[in-house]
Amino acid sequence: MSPHAEIISKVVPTGANNWWKEATVYQVYPASFYDSNGDGWGDIPGVIAKVPYLHSLGIDVVWLSPMYDSPMHDMGYDVSDYENVLPAYGTVQDVEKLIQACHERGMKLILDLVVNHTSDQHEWFKESRSSKDNPKRDWYFWRPPRYDEQGNRLPPSNYRGYFAGSTWTWDEHTQEYYLHLYAPSQPDLNWDNESTRQAIYESAVHFWLEKGIDGFRVDTVNKYSKHTSFPDVSIVDPKSYIQPAIPMWCNGPRIHEFLREMYDTALAPYGDVVTVGELANTPDPKQVLEYVGASAKELSMVFHLDIGHIGMGALEDKYIFHPWELTKLKDVVYKWQSFVEGSDGWTTAFCENHDNGRSVSRFGNDSPAFREISAKMLAIMMVCMTGTLFLYQGQEIGMINAPPEWPIDEYRDIEGLGYYREAESLEKSGIDTLRKKKIMDGLRILARDHSRLPMQWDDSPHAGFTTGKPWMRAHDLYPEINVKQQESEGGSVLSFWKQLLTLRKTYRDLFIHGAFEVLDRENPATFCFLKSREEKEALIILNFTAQSQPFKLAERTSGMKLLVGNYEVSVFETLKPFEGRIYIK
């Protein structure tokens, strides 16, 4: 039993069983999913064309990453018009057709809600920066400069942003700085202004709910409320003027007020709308329950980003890889699997998304010998997780990170490139001659680009993603890893996922709603956990190494049957490399 867990003597079911609790959600990154017209960009008609594939996989909900009109400095997370679609992706009418295509098959569709910031090309910001007395000036955060003893102009505070560099950019026209936690092209909206909030609800929320969508993944959900006096933070990086300042904008003083208002005024009138918040930098489960408890009336559930951050450094060193032990993964999974037990809250299960490297490369083994078997082992782990399950496109076929020999020129992500260029500058100035290599080594494992390579549909040029020139290079191994090949192979990763998703529904009491208990917390090679609900139990055994391991919990299988494993032939007393098994009682 996990030494940091209490024995659960009485299992208490979690809250009401909303439709979204037992759903399997599939995230589509539209630029890289499927290009229907040969221009090199994935598009909404391409998603529509693949809805039958998603239905056959066993998907209940399609989550469409930002498809709004945008200059695309941050791949659509810089929205210039909430009520229009990027022309390269299609039209509003195409989204309506996608809603219909999903609903006809009993599936649902959710969109990304990106309302911490807009693009600097949004009409709201254009008005805001036009003059200091514009009615929308206070829709964003504007502050005058300050000056050092030599008279040099300085930003209003010493905050480091997420994409490297200051959170403040000087606007020559109005002689003030504006705030942006991300890129300068992504100015932060001022949620303290009621008019701003009402405009957000009307344009970004109501507009699409009226079209018939079923909910939202809510981007950067705990960053809407800032400490608006913007005090300087203490210096932890003496080499730099700008410093990590996350407490100045995460879980701020009015955040729960804002989310309750959005729920009451923008969401609740449309029924059981699902909201999945991206909740960063909130390590205390009690604090998370304040967001996801049904009685809180704020969010349906949230993504706890700890699993995606395994191997990453702190903000200033995010892309310098830090080796990690399996106990780290166990602790992260246990924490966010167990915190809702006995509460009215709900949780999520995922190990891939558009912001992280591929799970096979990070948590399994992407060598030819082990990539398929470790992909299946990770699939076993994920389908047994309590909460709503999220898959990312390509995860179901075991897509892996870009080849390590690819140069920085093949990378496209604004965040990773920002860290690389910052390191390059430090190298040229002689301040840090090792940082650029460390960043590049880290990007090969952790970069967001890995998840954004084109979806690998078949072995035709560019993986069947497009007939044109793709916006991003297809993986070199697409002839070996693709949907078409795996659909015809009974033992493929894709076939295994289909089997497991069916089992997840069959044993929903255990896998979706079960209480979670780690059994071998200190074992550095295996991850074994128990799922239970009343008299039912499931024992999940996972070998996270490329070596055979002794099955130390063999006695726990007494009275249980082997439900599924990722090897055709298994030896009871020994776990083969990356072997995974599920036993049921």
PDB file of C-alpha atoms in Angstrom, residues 330-541:
ATOM      1  CA  LYS A 330       3.542   7.576  -9.144  1.00  0.00           C
ATOM      2  CA  ASP A 331       3.211  10.481  -6.737  1.00  0.00           C
ATOM      3  CA  VAL A 332       1.757  12.757  -9.425  1.00  0.00           C
ATOM      4  CA  VAL A 333      -0.755  10.148 -10.578  1.00  0.00           C
ATOM      5  CA  TYR A 334      -1.757   9.199  -7.033  1.00  0.00           C
ATOM      6  CA  LYS A 335      -2.257  12.805  -5.986  1.00  0.00           C
ATOM      7  CA  TRP A 336      -4.638  13.718  -8.782  1.00  0.00           C
ATOM      8  CA  GLN A 337      -6.370  10.339  -8.887  1.00  0.00           C
ATOM      9  CA  SER A 338      -7.235  10.288  -5.200  1.00  0.00           C
ATOM     10  CA  PHE A 339      -8.075  13.880  -4.296  1.00  0.00           C
ATOM     11  CA  VAL A 340     -11.732  13.713  -5.411  1.00  0.00           C
ATOM     12  CA  GLU A 341     -12.557  10.517  -3.521  1.00  0.00           C
ATOM     13  CA  GLY A 342     -15.449  11.172  -1.153  1.00  0.00           C
ATOM     14  CA  SER A 343     -15.976  14.680  -2.560  1.00  0.00           C
ATOM     15  CA  ASP A 344     -18.362  16.196  -5.102  1.00  0.00           C
ATOM     16  CA  GLY A 345     -15.460  16.995  -7.426  1.00  0.00           C
ATOM     17  CA  TRP A 346     -14.193  15.284 -10.547  1.00  0.00           C
ATOM     18  CA  THR A 347     -10.803  14.729 -12.152  1.00  0.00           C
ATOM     19  CA  THR A 348      -9.136  14.112 -15.511  1.00  0.00           C
ATOM     20  CA  ALA A 349      -6.779  11.444 -16.849  1.00  0.00           C
ATOM     21  CA  PHE A 350      -4.261  12.269 -19.585  1.00  0.00           C
ATOM     22  CA  CYS A 351      -0.577  11.982 -20.436  1.00  0.00           C
ATOM     23  CA  GLU A 352      -0.434  13.832 -23.763  1.00  0.00           C
ATOM     24  CA  ASN A 353      -1.616  17.144 -25.153  1.00  0.00           C
ATOM     25  CA  HIS A 354      -0.517  19.879 -27.545  1.00  0.00           C
ATOM     26  CA  ASP A 355       1.905  21.391 -25.013  1.00  0.00           C
ATOM     27  CA  ASN A 356       4.140  18.391 -24.318  1.00  0.00           C
ATOM     28  CA  GLY A 357       6.336  15.790 -25.953  1.00  0.00           C
ATOM     29  CA  ARG A 358       4.903  12.389 -26.825  1.00  0.00           C
ATOM     30  CA  SER A 359       4.264  10.020 -23.921  1.00  0.00           C
ATOM     31  CA  VAL A 360       6.011   7.030 -25.523  1.00  0.00           C
ATOM     32  CA  SER A 361       9.203   9.076 -25.828  1.00  0.00           C
ATOM     33  CA  ARG A 362       8.899  10.572 -22.351  1.00  0.00           C
ATOM     34  CA  PHE A 363       7.506   7.754 -20.198  1.00  0.00           C
ATOM     35  CA  GLY A 364       8.000   4.654 -22.346  1.00  0.00           C
ATOM     36  CA  ASN A 365      10.690   3.821 -24.891  1.00  0.00           C
ATOM     37  CA  ASP A 366      10.582   4.989 -28.500  1.00  0.00           C
ATOM     38  CA  SER A 367      13.280   2.639 -29.829  1.00  0.00           C
ATOM     39  CA  PRO A 368      12.076   0.215 -32.539  1.00  0.00           C
ATOM     40  CA  ALA A 369      12.295  -2.677 -30.096  1.00  0.00           C
ATOM     41  CA  PHE A 370       9.976  -1.206 -27.481  1.00  0.00           C
ATOM     42  CA  ARG A 371       7.899   1.650 -28.879  1.00  0.00           C
ATOM     43  CA  GLU A 372       4.778  -0.443 -29.602  1.00  0.00           C
ATOM     44  CA  ILE A 373       4.856  -2.485 -26.417  1.00  0.00           C
ATOM     45  CA  SER A 374       5.512   0.585 -24.231  1.00  0.00           C
ATOM     46  CA  ALA A 375       2.710   2.484 -26.019  1.00  0.00           C
ATOM     47  CA  LYS A 376       0.356  -0.380 -25.083  1.00  0.00           C
ATOM     48  CA  MET A 377       1.634  -0.372 -21.493  1.00  0.00           C
ATOM     49  CA  LEU A 378       0.889   3.349 -21.198  1.00  0.00           C
ATOM     50  CA  ALA A 379      -2.554   2.735 -22.731  1.00  0.00           C
ATOM     51  CA  ILE A 380      -3.280   0.181 -19.991  1.00  0.00           C
ATOM     52  CA  MET A 381      -2.294   2.739 -17.369  1.00  0.00           C
ATOM     53  CA  MET A 382      -4.491   5.443 -18.850  1.00  0.00           C
ATOM     54  CA  VAL A 383      -7.704   3.453 -19.386  1.00  0.00           C
ATOM     55  CA  CYS A 384      -7.640   2.378 -15.734  1.00  0.00           C
ATOM     56  CA  MET A 385      -7.519   5.947 -14.441  1.00  0.00           C
ATOM     57  CA  THR A 386     -10.374   7.483 -12.471  1.00  0.00           C
ATOM     58  CA  GLY A 387     -11.908  10.531 -14.131  1.00  0.00           C
ATOM     59  CA  THR A 388     -12.641  11.647 -17.671  1.00  0.00           C
ATOM     60  CA  LEU A 389     -10.086  10.212 -20.113  1.00  0.00           C
ATOM     61  CA  PHE A 390      -8.421  12.476 -22.681  1.00  0.00           C
ATOM     62  CA  LEU A 391      -6.494  11.214 -25.722  1.00  0.00           C
ATOM     63  CA  TYR A 392      -4.396  13.417 -27.970  1.00  0.00           C
ATOM     64  CA  GLN A 393      -4.338  12.877 -31.715  1.00  0.00           C
ATOM     65  CA  GLY A 394      -1.803  10.219 -32.688  1.00  0.00           C
ATOM     66  CA  GLN A 395      -1.572   8.823 -29.171  1.00  0.00           C
ATOM     67  CA  GLU A 396      -3.805   5.953 -30.275  1.00  0.00           C
ATOM     68  CA  ILE A 397      -1.183   4.814 -32.826  1.00  0.00           C
ATOM     69  CA  GLY A 398       1.829   5.421 -30.600  1.00  0.00           C
ATOM     70  CA  MET A 399       3.284   8.480 -32.339  1.00  0.00           C
ATOM     71  CA  ILE A 400       6.677   9.488 -30.958  1.00  0.00           C
ATOM     72  CA  ASN A 401       8.857  12.579 -30.661  1.00  0.00           C
ATOM     73  CA  ALA A 402      10.591  14.079 -33.691  1.00  0.00           C
ATOM     74  CA  PRO A 403      13.921  12.407 -34.516  1.00  0.00           C
ATOM     75  CA  PRO A 404      16.716  13.710 -32.256  1.00  0.00           C
ATOM     76  CA  GLU A 405      18.868  14.630 -35.248  1.00  0.00           C
ATOM     77  CA  TRP A 406      16.362  17.222 -36.464  1.00  0.00           C
ATOM     78  CA  PRO A 407      17.917  20.721 -36.178  1.00  0.00           C
ATOM     79  CA  ILE A 408      16.321  23.711 -34.482  1.00  0.00           C
ATOM     80  CA  ASP A 409      15.216  24.897 -37.941  1.00  0.00           C
ATOM     81  CA  GLU A 410      12.502  22.200 -37.917  1.00  0.00           C
ATOM     82  CA  TYR A 411      10.980  23.539 -34.696  1.00  0.00           C
ATOM     83  CA  ARG A 412       8.111  26.019 -34.956  1.00  0.00           C
ATOM     84  CA  ASP A 413       6.813  26.681 -31.451  1.00  0.00           C
ATOM     85  CA  ILE A 414       7.079  30.269 -30.213  1.00  0.00           C
ATOM     86  CA  GLU A 415       7.783  29.164 -26.646  1.00  0.00           C
ATOM     87  CA  GLY A 416      10.587  26.720 -27.355  1.00  0.00           C
ATOM     88  CA  LEU A 417      12.200  29.052 -29.882  1.00  0.00           C
ATOM     89  CA  GLY A 418      12.043  31.874 -27.322  1.00  0.00           C
ATOM     90  CA  TYR A 419      14.054  29.842 -24.823  1.00  0.00           C
ATOM     91  CA  TYR A 420      16.524  28.759 -27.524  1.00  0.00           C
ATOM     92  CA  ARG A 421      17.109  32.301 -28.799  1.00  0.00           C
ATOM     93  CA  GLU A 422      17.520  33.593 -25.254  1.00  0.00           C
ATOM     94  CA  ALA A 423      20.172  30.905 -24.668  1.00  0.00           C
ATOM     95  CA  GLU A 424      21.807  31.762 -27.984  1.00  0.00           C
ATOM     96  CA  SER A 425      22.062  35.390 -26.899  1.00  0.00           C
ATOM     97  CA  LEU A 426      23.618  34.397 -23.570  1.00  0.00           C
ATOM     98  CA  GLU A 427      26.152  32.257 -25.416  1.00  0.00           C
ATOM     99  CA  LYS A 428      27.140  35.055 -27.801  1.00  0.00           C
ATOM    100  CA  SER A 429      27.606  37.462 -24.915  1.00  0.00           C
ATOM    101  CA  GLY A 430      29.730  34.940 -23.022  1.00  0.00           C
ATOM    102  CA  ILE A 431      27.388  34.907 -20.015  1.00  0.00           C
ATOM    103  CA  ASP A 432      26.501  31.216 -20.341  1.00  0.00           C
ATOM    104  CA  THR A 433      28.215  29.108 -23.003  1.00  0.00           C
ATOM    105  CA  LEU A 434      26.514  25.840 -22.042  1.00  0.00           C
ATOM    106  CA  ARG A 435      22.886  26.898 -21.904  1.00  0.00           C
ATOM    107  CA  LYS A 436      22.103  26.637 -25.636  1.00  0.00           C
ATOM    108  CA  LYS A 437      23.139  22.970 -25.763  1.00  0.00           C
ATOM    109  CA  LYS A 438      21.156  22.230 -22.590  1.00  0.00           C
ATOM    110  CA  ILE A 439      18.069  23.898 -24.056  1.00  0.00           C
ATOM    111  CA  MET A 440      18.399  22.023 -27.352  1.00  0.00           C
ATOM    112  CA  ASP A 441      18.819  18.713 -25.519  1.00  0.00           C
ATOM    113  CA  GLY A 442      15.708  19.532 -23.495  1.00  0.00           C
ATOM    114  CA  LEU A 443      13.682  20.517 -26.536  1.00  0.00           C
ATOM    115  CA  ARG A 444      14.397  17.117 -28.101  1.00  0.00           C
ATOM    116  CA  ILE A 445      12.421  15.575 -25.230  1.00  0.00           C
ATOM    117  CA  LEU A 446      10.026  18.252 -23.990  1.00  0.00           C
ATOM    118  CA  ALA A 447       9.226  20.636 -26.856  1.00  0.00           C
ATOM    119  CA  ARG A 448       5.635  21.351 -27.740  1.00  0.00           C
ATOM    120  CA  ASP A 449       6.556  20.796 -31.409  1.00  0.00           C
ATOM    121  CA  HIS A 450       6.635  16.994 -30.991  1.00  0.00           C
ATOM    122  CA  SER A 451       2.887  16.802 -30.486  1.00  0.00           C
ATOM    123  CA  ARG A 452       2.240  19.130 -33.404  1.00  0.00           C
ATOM    124  CA  LEU A 453       3.807  17.074 -36.184  1.00  0.00           C
ATOM    125  CA  PRO A 454       1.241  16.087 -38.828  1.00  0.00           C
ATOM    126  CA  MET A 455      -1.049  13.191 -37.955  1.00  0.00           C
ATOM    127  CA  GLN A 456       0.228   9.999 -39.575  1.00  0.00           C
ATOM    128  CA  TRP A 457      -2.654   8.569 -41.607  1.00  0.00           C
ATOM    129  CA  ASP A 458      -0.854   6.331 -44.112  1.00  0.00           C
ATOM    130  CA  ASP A 459       2.459   5.747 -45.908  1.00  0.00           C
ATOM    131  CA  SER A 460       1.843   8.179 -48.778  1.00  0.00           C
ATOM    132  CA  PRO A 461       3.911  11.407 -48.906  1.00  0.00           C
ATOM    133  CA  HIS A 462       3.640  13.567 -45.791  1.00  0.00           C
ATOM    134  CA  ALA A 463       1.931  10.702 -43.956  1.00  0.00           C
ATOM    135  CA  GLY A 464      -1.284  11.273 -45.899  1.00  0.00           C
ATOM    136  CA  PHE A 465      -1.839  14.488 -43.960  1.00  0.00           C
ATOM    137  CA  THR A 466      -1.772  16.699 -47.066  1.00  0.00           C
ATOM    138  CA  THR A 467      -1.211  16.571 -50.808  1.00  0.00           C
ATOM    139  CA  GLY A 468       0.607  19.888 -50.591  1.00  0.00           C
ATOM    140  CA  LYS A 469       3.613  21.095 -48.604  1.00  0.00           C
ATOM    141  CA  PRO A 470       2.843  20.647 -44.892  1.00  0.00           C
ATOM    142  CA  TRP A 471       3.286  23.607 -42.547  1.00  0.00           C
ATOM    143  CA  MET A 472       5.396  21.307 -40.400  1.00  0.00           C
ATOM    144  CA  ARG A 473       7.487  18.357 -41.495  1.00  0.00           C
ATOM    145  CA  ALA A 474       5.987  14.889 -41.062  1.00  0.00           C
ATOM    146  CA  HIS A 475       7.855  12.428 -38.875  1.00  0.00           C
ATOM    147  CA  ASP A 476      10.490  10.358 -40.695  1.00  0.00           C
ATOM    148  CA  LEU A 477       8.943   7.127 -39.409  1.00  0.00           C
ATOM    149  CA  TYR A 478       5.430   7.679 -40.746  1.00  0.00           C
ATOM    150  CA  PRO A 479       5.740   4.720 -43.182  1.00  0.00           C
ATOM    151  CA  GLU A 480       6.081   2.512 -40.085  1.00  0.00           C
ATOM    152  CA  ILE A 481       3.674   4.291 -37.725  1.00  0.00           C
ATOM    153  CA  ASN A 482       0.350   5.199 -39.340  1.00  0.00           C
ATOM    154  CA  VAL A 483      -3.385   4.621 -39.037  1.00  0.00           C
ATOM    155  CA  LYS A 484      -3.897   2.698 -42.284  1.00  0.00           C
ATOM    156  CA  GLN A 485      -1.332   0.062 -41.402  1.00  0.00           C
ATOM    157  CA  GLN A 486      -2.586  -0.333 -37.848  1.00  0.00           C
ATOM    158  CA  GLU A 487      -6.248  -0.599 -38.831  1.00  0.00           C
ATOM    159  CA  SER A 488      -5.432  -3.835 -40.654  1.00  0.00           C
ATOM    160  CA  GLU A 489      -3.290  -5.326 -37.882  1.00  0.00           C
ATOM    161  CA  GLY A 490      -5.066  -7.063 -35.020  1.00  0.00           C
ATOM    162  CA  GLY A 491      -2.066  -6.638 -32.719  1.00  0.00           C
ATOM    163  CA  SER A 492      -1.450  -2.945 -33.423  1.00  0.00           C
ATOM    164  CA  VAL A 493      -1.404  -0.118 -30.903  1.00  0.00           C
ATOM    165  CA  LEU A 494      -4.597   1.232 -32.494  1.00  0.00           C
ATOM    166  CA  SER A 495      -6.409  -2.106 -32.162  1.00  0.00           C
ATOM    167  CA  PHE A 496      -5.264  -2.342 -28.555  1.00  0.00           C
ATOM    168  CA  TRP A 497      -6.656   1.107 -27.754  1.00  0.00           C
ATOM    169  CA  LYS A 498     -10.015   0.152 -29.285  1.00  0.00           C
ATOM    170  CA  GLN A 499     -10.122  -2.968 -27.131  1.00  0.00           C
ATOM    171  CA  LEU A 500      -9.187  -1.063 -23.990  1.00  0.00           C
ATOM    172  CA  LEU A 501     -11.710   1.727 -24.524  1.00  0.00           C
ATOM    173  CA  THR A 502     -14.460  -0.884 -24.744  1.00  0.00           C
ATOM    174  CA  LEU A 503     -13.218  -2.491 -21.513  1.00  0.00           C
ATOM    175  CA  ARG A 504     -13.157   0.913 -19.832  1.00  0.00           C
ATOM    176  CA  LYS A 505     -16.881   1.276 -20.419  1.00  0.00           C
ATOM    177  CA  THR A 506     -17.605  -2.338 -19.468  1.00  0.00           C
ATOM    178  CA  TYR A 507     -15.804  -1.934 -16.131  1.00  0.00           C
ATOM    179  CA  ARG A 508     -16.723   1.717 -15.612  1.00  0.00           C
ATOM    180  CA  ASP A 509     -17.388   1.292 -11.874  1.00  0.00           C
ATOM    181  CA  LEU A 510     -13.744   0.393 -11.366  1.00  0.00           C
ATOM    182  CA  PHE A 511     -11.840   2.192 -14.076  1.00  0.00           C
ATOM    183  CA  ILE A 512     -13.785   5.465 -14.303  1.00  0.00           C
ATOM    184  CA  HIS A 513     -15.204   5.743 -10.789  1.00  0.00           C
ATOM    185  CA  GLY A 514     -12.940   3.525  -8.699  1.00  0.00           C
ATOM    186  CA  ALA A 515     -10.846   4.528  -5.690  1.00  0.00           C
ATOM    187  CA  PHE A 516      -7.112   4.586  -6.424  1.00  0.00           C
ATOM    188  CA  GLU A 517      -4.322   3.082  -4.325  1.00  0.00           C
ATOM    189  CA  VAL A 518      -0.593   2.750  -5.119  1.00  0.00           C
ATOM    190  CA  LEU A 519       0.839  -0.611  -4.043  1.00  0.00           C
ATOM    191  CA  ASP A 520       4.570  -0.296  -4.763  1.00  0.00           C
ATOM    192  CA  ARG A 521       5.449   3.360  -4.288  1.00  0.00           C
ATOM    193  CA  GLU A 522       9.174   2.764  -3.605  1.00  0.00           C
ATOM    194  CA  ASN A 523       9.776   0.298  -6.456  1.00  0.00           C
ATOM    195  CA  PRO A 524      11.884   2.155  -9.070  1.00  0.00           C
ATOM    196  CA  ALA A 525      10.937  -0.198 -11.916  1.00  0.00           C
ATOM    197  CA  THR A 526       7.247  -1.052 -11.647  1.00  0.00           C
ATOM    198  CA  PHE A 527       4.029   0.853 -11.052  1.00  0.00           C
ATOM    199  CA  CYS A 528       1.303  -1.291  -9.505  1.00  0.00           C
ATOM    200  CA  PHE A 529      -1.989   0.137  -8.348  1.00  0.00           C
ATOM    201  CA  LEU A 530      -5.380  -1.049  -7.155  1.00  0.00           C
ATOM    202  CA  LYS A 531      -8.750   0.253  -8.270  1.00  0.00           C
ATOM    203  CA  SER A 532     -11.731  -0.613  -6.062  1.00  0.00           C
ATOM    204  CA  ARG A 533     -15.423   0.101  -5.683  1.00  0.00           C
ATOM    205  CA  GLU A 534     -17.406  -1.767  -3.040  1.00  0.00           C
ATOM    206  CA  GLU A 535     -16.516  -5.470  -3.469  1.00  0.00           C
ATOM    207  CA  LYS A 536     -14.987  -5.072  -6.944  1.00  0.00           C
ATOM    208  CA  GLU A 537     -11.242  -4.736  -7.513  1.00  0.00           C
ATOM    209  CA  ALA A 538      -8.833  -4.306 -10.405  1.00  0.00           C
ATOM    210  CA  LEU A 539      -5.088  -4.779 -10.046  1.00  0.00           C
ATOM    211  CA  ILE A 540      -2.943  -2.970 -12.630  1.00  0.00           C
ATOM    212  CA  ILE A 541       0.669  -4.077 -13.073  1.00  0.00           C
TER     213      ILE A 541
END
